[in-house]
Amino acid sequence: MPKPLLRVEELNKTYLLGKQRVAVLRDISFTVGQGEFVAITGASGSGKSTLLALLGGLDQADSGRIFLGQEEISKLNEKRLAVLRNRRIGFVFQSFHLAPSLNAFENVAFPAELAGDREAAAKAERLLRRVDLWPRYGNFPSQLSGGERQRVAICRALINTPSLILADEPTGNLDSAAAALVLDLLLQIKDEYGVTLVMVTHSPEVAARAGRVIRLSDGRIAA
Ligand SMILES: Nc1ncnc2c1ncn2[C@@H]1O[C@H](COP(=O)(O)OP(=O)(O)O)[C@@H](O)[C@H]1O
Ligand SMILES: [Mg+2]
């Protein structure tokens, strides 16, 4: 078992629907080791995206604790969470979430510039070359295919060398050829950068490539 990177203890999350509290995550506990690839699966509405948002400090649980390394992220204020999200966690979303007014290069470099990294430009170029998109560096997201956009998003997620990548159905909006390419790249780069990957996926083929699968059912981890 590798050293634990992510530790989740007894997470509970409810949403208010009208006047009713609906439980979305119930007593979720698990640990992810450094360098692992863990897939999160489960039916639509089972709480996968909610869980990922909690892990990334994008939303808060009602109770429970989340540790990234030694740091309890469920205790951080918004300012420290913003720094953590910028430096230590990379996000990849189904719908890419690129800034439409920035070209591919600028999208990738942006988180590093935000972090005050003087190597931002060099790192962005290296990453775009790595995913074979350097010739397209000046293109805006609207001028790129879905697969190309997701490769840009992967570069952006990696530029600050995070310890953890959180990916929510990263190939969900891609045709099967583009999806296969993006998944292969993500898994290769994950190993090259020694990063830990937690990925929500609907796809049994994708889950089959994970070291471990966590299946959510009705907000709980199914046996
Ligand atoms: N902001 C919200 N307000 C109220 N209910 C929400 C909100 N976000 C998600 N939900 C509900 O929580 C449940 C889990 O959603 P989600 O985590 O997106 O599931 P999944 O990603 O597995 O499809 C669903 O029933 C959904 O309708
Ligand atoms: Mg979802």
mmCIF file of C-alpha atoms and ligand atoms in Angstrom:
data_model
loop_
_atom_site.group_PDB
_atom_site.id
_atom_site.type_symbol
_atom_site.label_atom_id
_atom_site.label_comp_id
_atom_site.label_asym_id
_atom_site.label_seq_id
_atom_site.Cartn_x
_atom_site.Cartn_y
_atom_site.Cartn_z
ATOM 1 C CA MET A 1 0.000 0.000 0.000
ATOM 2 C CA PRO A 2 1.509 3.362 -1.025
ATOM 3 C CA LYS A 3 1.590 6.304 1.369
ATOM 4 C CA PRO A 4 -1.903 7.767 1.805
ATOM 5 C CA LEU A 5 -2.473 11.030 -0.035
ATOM 6 C CA LEU A 6 -6.191 11.551 0.335
ATOM 7 C CA ARG A 7 -8.110 10.491 3.413
ATOM 8 C CA VAL A 8 -11.869 10.826 3.687
ATOM 9 C CA GLU A 9 -13.605 10.234 7.005
ATOM 10 C CA GLU A 10 -17.341 9.902 7.515
ATOM 11 C CA LEU A 11 -18.442 12.479 4.966
ATOM 12 C CA ASN A 12 -22.074 13.470 4.957
ATOM 13 C CA LYS A 13 -23.712 15.888 2.581
ATOM 14 C CA THR A 14 -27.333 16.948 2.244
ATOM 15 C CA TYR A 15 -29.077 19.376 -0.060
ATOM 16 C CA LEU A 16 -32.136 21.392 0.752
ATOM 17 C CA LEU A 17 -34.840 20.638 -1.788
ATOM 18 C CA GLY A 18 -37.631 23.078 -1.044
ATOM 19 C CA LYS A 19 -38.137 22.496 2.658
ATOM 20 C CA GLN A 20 -36.791 18.967 2.627
ATOM 21 C CA ARG A 21 -33.242 17.884 3.435
ATOM 22 C CA VAL A 22 -32.096 15.206 1.050
ATOM 23 C CA ALA A 23 -29.065 13.102 1.917
ATOM 24 C CA VAL A 24 -26.692 12.856 -1.043
ATOM 25 C CA LEU A 25 -23.603 11.361 0.616
ATOM 26 C CA ARG A 26 -23.813 9.195 3.715
ATOM 27 C CA ASP A 27 -20.859 8.217 5.884
ATOM 28 C CA ILE A 28 -18.360 8.077 3.060
ATOM 29 C CA SER A 29 -14.883 6.958 4.171
ATOM 30 C CA PHE A 30 -11.937 5.857 2.039
ATOM 31 C CA THR A 31 -8.240 6.441 1.511
ATOM 32 C CA VAL A 32 -6.331 6.958 -1.732
ATOM 33 C CA GLY A 33 -2.603 6.229 -1.833
ATOM 34 C CA GLN A 34 0.001 8.350 -3.572
ATOM 35 C CA GLY A 35 0.146 7.582 -7.285
ATOM 36 C CA GLU A 36 -3.052 5.535 -7.302
ATOM 37 C CA PHE A 37 -5.743 5.725 -9.974
ATOM 38 C CA VAL A 38 -9.136 5.356 -8.323
ATOM 39 C CA ALA A 39 -12.354 5.355 -10.338
ATOM 40 C CA ILE A 40 -15.663 6.454 -8.835
ATOM 41 C CA THR A 41 -18.674 4.902 -10.497
ATOM 42 C CA GLY A 42 -22.381 4.721 -9.807
ATOM 43 C CA ALA A 43 -25.726 5.528 -11.369
ATOM 44 C CA SER A 44 -26.606 9.060 -12.394
ATOM 45 C CA GLY A 45 -27.570 11.014 -9.276
ATOM 46 C CA SER A 46 -25.671 8.718 -6.910
ATOM 47 C CA GLY A 47 -23.499 11.587 -5.643
ATOM 48 C CA LYS A 48 -20.303 11.205 -7.696
ATOM 49 C CA SER A 49 -19.929 14.849 -8.723
ATOM 50 C CA THR A 50 -20.883 16.007 -5.251
ATOM 51 C CA LEU A 51 -18.162 13.816 -3.762
ATOM 52 C CA LEU A 52 -15.566 15.099 -6.225
ATOM 53 C CA ALA A 53 -16.521 18.710 -5.458
ATOM 54 C CA LEU A 54 -15.994 18.053 -1.746
ATOM 55 C CA LEU A 55 -12.622 16.393 -2.380
ATOM 56 C CA GLY A 56 -11.511 19.431 -4.366
ATOM 57 C CA GLY A 57 -12.686 21.966 -1.831
ATOM 58 C CA LEU A 58 -15.264 23.326 -4.279
ATOM 59 C CA ASP A 59 -18.093 22.609 -1.858
ATOM 60 C CA GLN A 60 -18.426 21.835 1.849
ATOM 61 C CA ALA A 61 -19.677 18.716 3.572
ATOM 62 C CA ASP A 62 -22.206 18.870 6.414
ATOM 63 C CA SER A 63 -19.913 16.706 8.509
ATOM 64 C CA GLY A 64 -16.818 14.583 8.163
ATOM 65 C CA ARG A 65 -13.181 15.308 7.382
ATOM 66 C CA ILE A 66 -10.971 15.319 4.301
ATOM 67 C CA PHE A 67 -7.175 15.268 4.480
ATOM 68 C CA LEU A 68 -4.800 15.908 1.600
ATOM 69 C CA GLY A 69 -1.445 14.734 2.900
ATOM 70 C CA GLN A 70 -1.177 16.237 6.371
ATOM 71 C CA GLU A 71 -3.572 19.078 5.683
ATOM 72 C CA GLU A 72 -7.219 18.932 6.676
ATOM 73 C CA ILE A 73 -8.850 20.646 3.719
ATOM 74 C CA SER A 74 -12.335 20.456 5.240
ATOM 75 C CA LYS A 75 -11.084 22.991 7.824
ATOM 76 C CA LEU A 76 -9.576 25.599 5.506
ATOM 77 C CA ASN A 77 -11.105 29.003 4.905
ATOM 78 C CA GLU A 78 -11.977 30.103 1.367
ATOM 79 C CA LYS A 79 -8.722 31.975 0.870
ATOM 80 C CA ARG A 80 -6.525 29.010 1.797
ATOM 81 C CA LEU A 81 -8.764 26.690 -0.209
ATOM 82 C CA ALA A 82 -8.222 28.846 -3.275
ATOM 83 C CA VAL A 83 -4.459 28.498 -2.879
ATOM 84 C CA LEU A 84 -4.781 24.743 -2.340
ATOM 85 C CA ARG A 85 -6.956 24.342 -5.445
ATOM 86 C CA ASN A 86 -4.462 26.320 -7.488
ATOM 87 C CA ARG A 87 -1.297 24.567 -6.289
ATOM 88 C CA ARG A 88 -2.131 21.074 -5.158
ATOM 89 C CA ILE A 89 -5.192 19.917 -7.072
ATOM 90 C CA GLY A 90 -5.796 19.773 -10.804
ATOM 91 C CA PHE A 91 -9.364 19.639 -12.113
ATOM 92 C CA VAL A 92 -10.600 18.131 -15.368
ATOM 93 C CA PHE A 93 -14.310 18.448 -16.141
ATOM 94 C CA GLN A 94 -16.589 16.784 -18.650
ATOM 95 C CA SER A 95 -17.321 20.101 -20.340
ATOM 96 C CA PHE A 96 -13.699 21.310 -20.251
ATOM 97 C CA HIS A 97 -14.312 24.650 -18.442
ATOM 98 C CA LEU A 98 -11.690 26.487 -20.472
ATOM 99 C CA ALA A 99 -11.759 30.282 -20.525
ATOM 100 C CA PRO A 100 -13.266 31.128 -23.932
ATOM 101 C CA SER A 101 -11.386 34.426 -24.274
ATOM 102 C CA LEU A 102 -7.958 32.860 -23.694
ATOM 103 C CA ASN A 103 -6.122 30.841 -26.325
ATOM 104 C CA ALA A 104 -4.833 27.327 -25.615
ATOM 105 C CA PHE A 105 -1.444 28.556 -24.424
ATOM 106 C CA GLU A 106 -2.965 31.210 -22.157
ATOM 107 C CA ASN A 107 -5.445 28.731 -20.695
ATOM 108 C CA VAL A 108 -2.610 26.383 -19.753
ATOM 109 C CA ALA A 109 -0.256 29.073 -18.436
ATOM 110 C CA PHE A 110 -2.891 30.909 -16.412
ATOM 111 C CA PRO A 111 -2.822 28.856 -13.161
ATOM 112 C CA ALA A 112 0.986 29.080 -13.091
ATOM 113 C CA GLU A 113 0.905 32.832 -13.638
ATOM 114 C CA LEU A 114 -1.641 33.099 -10.847
ATOM 115 C CA ALA A 115 0.826 31.244 -8.628
ATOM 116 C CA GLY A 116 3.577 33.710 -9.582
ATOM 117 C CA ASP A 117 5.618 31.081 -11.407
ATOM 118 C CA ARG A 118 8.199 32.725 -13.671
ATOM 119 C CA GLU A 119 8.503 29.493 -15.623
ATOM 120 C CA ALA A 120 4.801 29.586 -16.519
ATOM 121 C CA ALA A 121 5.360 30.107 -20.249
ATOM 122 C CA ALA A 122 8.063 27.447 -20.541
ATOM 123 C CA LYS A 123 5.969 24.943 -18.604
ATOM 124 C CA ALA A 124 2.892 25.644 -20.728
ATOM 125 C CA GLU A 125 4.896 25.088 -23.899
ATOM 126 C CA ARG A 126 6.373 21.820 -22.599
ATOM 127 C CA LEU A 127 2.923 20.499 -21.674
ATOM 128 C CA LEU A 128 1.310 21.517 -24.961
ATOM 129 C CA ARG A 129 4.153 19.813 -26.840
ATOM 130 C CA ARG A 130 3.632 16.733 -24.685
ATOM 131 C CA VAL A 131 0.001 16.436 -25.816
ATOM 132 C CA ASP A 132 0.903 17.294 -29.439
ATOM 133 C CA LEU A 133 -0.971 20.581 -29.386
ATOM 134 C CA TRP A 134 1.892 23.037 -29.675
ATOM 135 C CA PRO A 135 0.976 23.853 -33.299
ATOM 136 C CA ARG A 136 -2.443 24.948 -32.004
ATOM 137 C CA TYR A 137 -1.250 27.081 -29.103
ATOM 138 C CA GLY A 138 -2.819 30.268 -30.483
ATOM 139 C CA ASN A 139 -6.240 28.721 -31.029
ATOM 140 C CA PHE A 140 -9.162 29.661 -28.849
ATOM 141 C CA PRO A 141 -11.289 26.866 -27.335
ATOM 142 C CA SER A 142 -14.001 27.480 -29.950
ATOM 143 C CA GLN A 143 -11.434 26.651 -32.630
ATOM 144 C CA LEU A 144 -10.515 23.289 -31.096
ATOM 145 C CA SER A 145 -12.256 19.916 -31.166
ATOM 146 C CA GLY A 146 -13.594 18.394 -27.954
ATOM 147 C CA GLY A 147 -10.622 16.065 -27.657
ATOM 148 C CA GLU A 148 -8.206 18.949 -28.220
ATOM 149 C CA ARG A 149 -9.992 21.053 -25.618
ATOM 150 C CA GLN A 150 -9.699 18.272 -23.101
ATOM 151 C CA ARG A 151 -5.968 17.889 -23.843
ATOM 152 C CA VAL A 152 -5.603 21.626 -23.140
ATOM 153 C CA ALA A 153 -7.568 21.174 -19.907
ATOM 154 C CA ILE A 154 -5.267 18.314 -18.886
ATOM 155 C CA CYS A 155 -2.227 20.550 -19.439
ATOM 156 C CA ARG A 156 -3.847 23.282 -17.379
ATOM 157 C CA ALA A 157 -4.601 20.811 -14.583
ATOM 158 C CA LEU A 158 -0.962 19.713 -14.479
ATOM 159 C CA ILE A 159 0.934 22.964 -14.848
ATOM 160 C CA ASN A 160 1.378 23.583 -11.126
ATOM 161 C CA THR A 161 2.422 19.932 -10.593
ATOM 162 C CA PRO A 162 -0.448 19.100 -8.251
ATOM 163 C CA SER A 163 -0.362 15.980 -6.108
ATOM 164 C CA LEU A 164 -3.960 15.135 -7.030
ATOM 165 C CA ILE A 165 -6.006 15.250 -10.237
ATOM 166 C CA LEU A 166 -9.784 15.163 -9.881
ATOM 167 C CA ALA A 167 -11.536 14.332 -13.136
ATOM 168 C CA ASP A 168 -15.328 14.269 -13.540
ATOM 169 C CA GLU A 169 -16.244 12.144 -16.574
ATOM 170 C CA PRO A 170 -13.371 13.669 -18.569
ATOM 171 C CA THR A 171 -14.215 11.652 -21.683
ATOM 172 C CA GLY A 172 -17.986 11.919 -21.307
ATOM 173 C CA ASN A 173 -18.407 14.514 -24.066
ATOM 174 C CA LEU A 174 -16.017 12.906 -26.540
ATOM 175 C CA ASP A 175 -16.505 10.411 -29.351
ATOM 176 C CA SER A 176 -14.887 7.049 -28.752
ATOM 177 C CA ALA A 177 -11.674 7.744 -30.692
ATOM 178 C CA ALA A 178 -11.059 11.079 -28.949
ATOM 179 C CA ALA A 179 -12.017 9.535 -25.606
ATOM 180 C CA ALA A 180 -9.472 6.739 -26.012
ATOM 181 C CA LEU A 181 -6.733 9.220 -26.916
ATOM 182 C CA VAL A 182 -7.521 11.530 -23.982
ATOM 183 C CA LEU A 183 -7.674 8.647 -21.519
ATOM 184 C CA ASP A 184 -4.366 7.195 -22.737
ATOM 185 C CA LEU A 185 -2.702 10.588 -22.454
ATOM 186 C CA LEU A 186 -4.112 11.231 -19.013
ATOM 187 C CA LEU A 187 -2.894 7.874 -17.719
ATOM 188 C CA GLN A 188 0.555 8.266 -19.288
ATOM 189 C CA ILE A 189 1.030 11.781 -17.944
ATOM 190 C CA LYS A 190 -0.278 10.719 -14.545
ATOM 191 C CA ASP A 191 2.617 8.271 -14.324
ATOM 192 C CA GLU A 192 5.179 10.693 -15.741
ATOM 193 C CA TYR A 193 4.228 13.319 -13.171
ATOM 194 C CA GLY A 194 3.698 10.815 -10.362
ATOM 195 C CA VAL A 195 0.305 12.304 -9.699
ATOM 196 C CA THR A 196 -2.679 10.636 -8.015
ATOM 197 C CA LEU A 197 -5.867 10.392 -10.058
ATOM 198 C CA VAL A 198 -9.453 10.198 -8.851
ATOM 199 C CA MET A 199 -11.834 9.938 -11.787
ATOM 200 C CA VAL A 200 -15.590 9.787 -11.955
ATOM 201 C CA THR A 201 -16.636 7.642 -14.875
ATOM 202 C CA HIS A 202 -19.689 5.947 -16.331
ATOM 203 C CA SER A 203 -17.588 3.771 -18.549
ATOM 204 C CA PRO A 204 -16.836 0.190 -17.475
ATOM 205 C CA GLU A 205 -13.822 0.176 -19.847
ATOM 206 C CA VAL A 206 -12.359 3.217 -18.108
ATOM 207 C CA ALA A 207 -13.066 1.818 -14.648
ATOM 208 C CA ALA A 208 -11.371 -1.426 -15.675
ATOM 209 C CA ARG A 209 -8.109 0.477 -16.083
ATOM 210 C CA ALA A 210 -8.250 1.917 -12.561
ATOM 211 C CA GLY A 211 -6.302 0.369 -9.712
ATOM 212 C CA ARG A 212 -9.446 0.460 -7.619
ATOM 213 C CA VAL A 213 -13.116 1.246 -8.117
ATOM 214 C CA ILE A 214 -15.349 2.934 -5.566
ATOM 215 C CA ARG A 215 -18.988 2.394 -6.445
ATOM 216 C CA LEU A 216 -21.545 4.789 -5.043
ATOM 217 C CA SER A 217 -25.099 3.698 -4.609
ATOM 218 C CA ASP A 218 -27.647 5.999 -3.070
ATOM 219 C CA GLY A 219 -24.932 8.113 -1.490
ATOM 220 C CA ARG A 220 -23.118 5.208 0.123
ATOM 221 C CA ILE A 221 -20.103 3.183 -0.887
ATOM 222 C CA ALA A 222 -21.544 -0.067 -2.197
ATOM 223 C CA ALA A 223 -19.792 -3.246 -1.091
HETATM 224 N N1 LIG B 1 -26.772 22.141 -5.831
HETATM 225 C C1 LIG B 1 -27.676 21.170 -5.624
HETATM 226 N N2 LIG B 1 -28.842 21.413 -4.985
HETATM 227 C C2 LIG B 1 -29.725 20.433 -4.754
HETATM 228 N N3 LIG B 1 -29.538 19.134 -5.128
HETATM 229 C C3 LIG B 1 -28.407 18.840 -5.764
HETATM 230 C C4 LIG B 1 -27.409 19.818 -6.065
HETATM 231 N N4 LIG B 1 -26.373 19.208 -6.710
HETATM 232 C C5 LIG B 1 -26.725 17.912 -6.822
HETATM 233 N N5 LIG B 1 -27.927 17.677 -6.258
HETATM 234 C C6 LIG B 1 -28.608 16.372 -6.166
HETATM 235 O O1 LIG B 1 -27.733 15.477 -5.512
HETATM 236 C C7 LIG B 1 -27.785 14.193 -6.091
HETATM 237 C C8 LIG B 1 -26.406 13.770 -6.544
HETATM 238 O O2 LIG B 1 -25.978 14.595 -7.604
HETATM 239 P P1 LIG B 1 -24.548 14.412 -8.291
HETATM 240 O O3 LIG B 1 -23.498 14.431 -7.249
HETATM 241 O O4 LIG B 1 -24.448 15.418 -9.368
HETATM 242 O O5 LIG B 1 -24.673 12.929 -8.882
HETATM 243 P P2 LIG B 1 -23.850 12.197 -10.039
HETATM 244 O O6 LIG B 1 -22.649 13.018 -10.356
HETATM 245 O O7 LIG B 1 -23.531 10.855 -9.466
HETATM 246 O O8 LIG B 1 -24.794 12.070 -11.201
HETATM 247 C C9 LIG B 1 -28.803 14.277 -7.219
HETATM 248 O O9 LIG B 1 -30.017 13.817 -6.728
HETATM 249 C C10 LIG B 1 -28.862 15.749 -7.514
HETATM 250 O O10 LIG B 1 -30.119 16.110 -8.007
HETATM 251 MG MG MG B 2 -22.016 13.879 -12.125
#
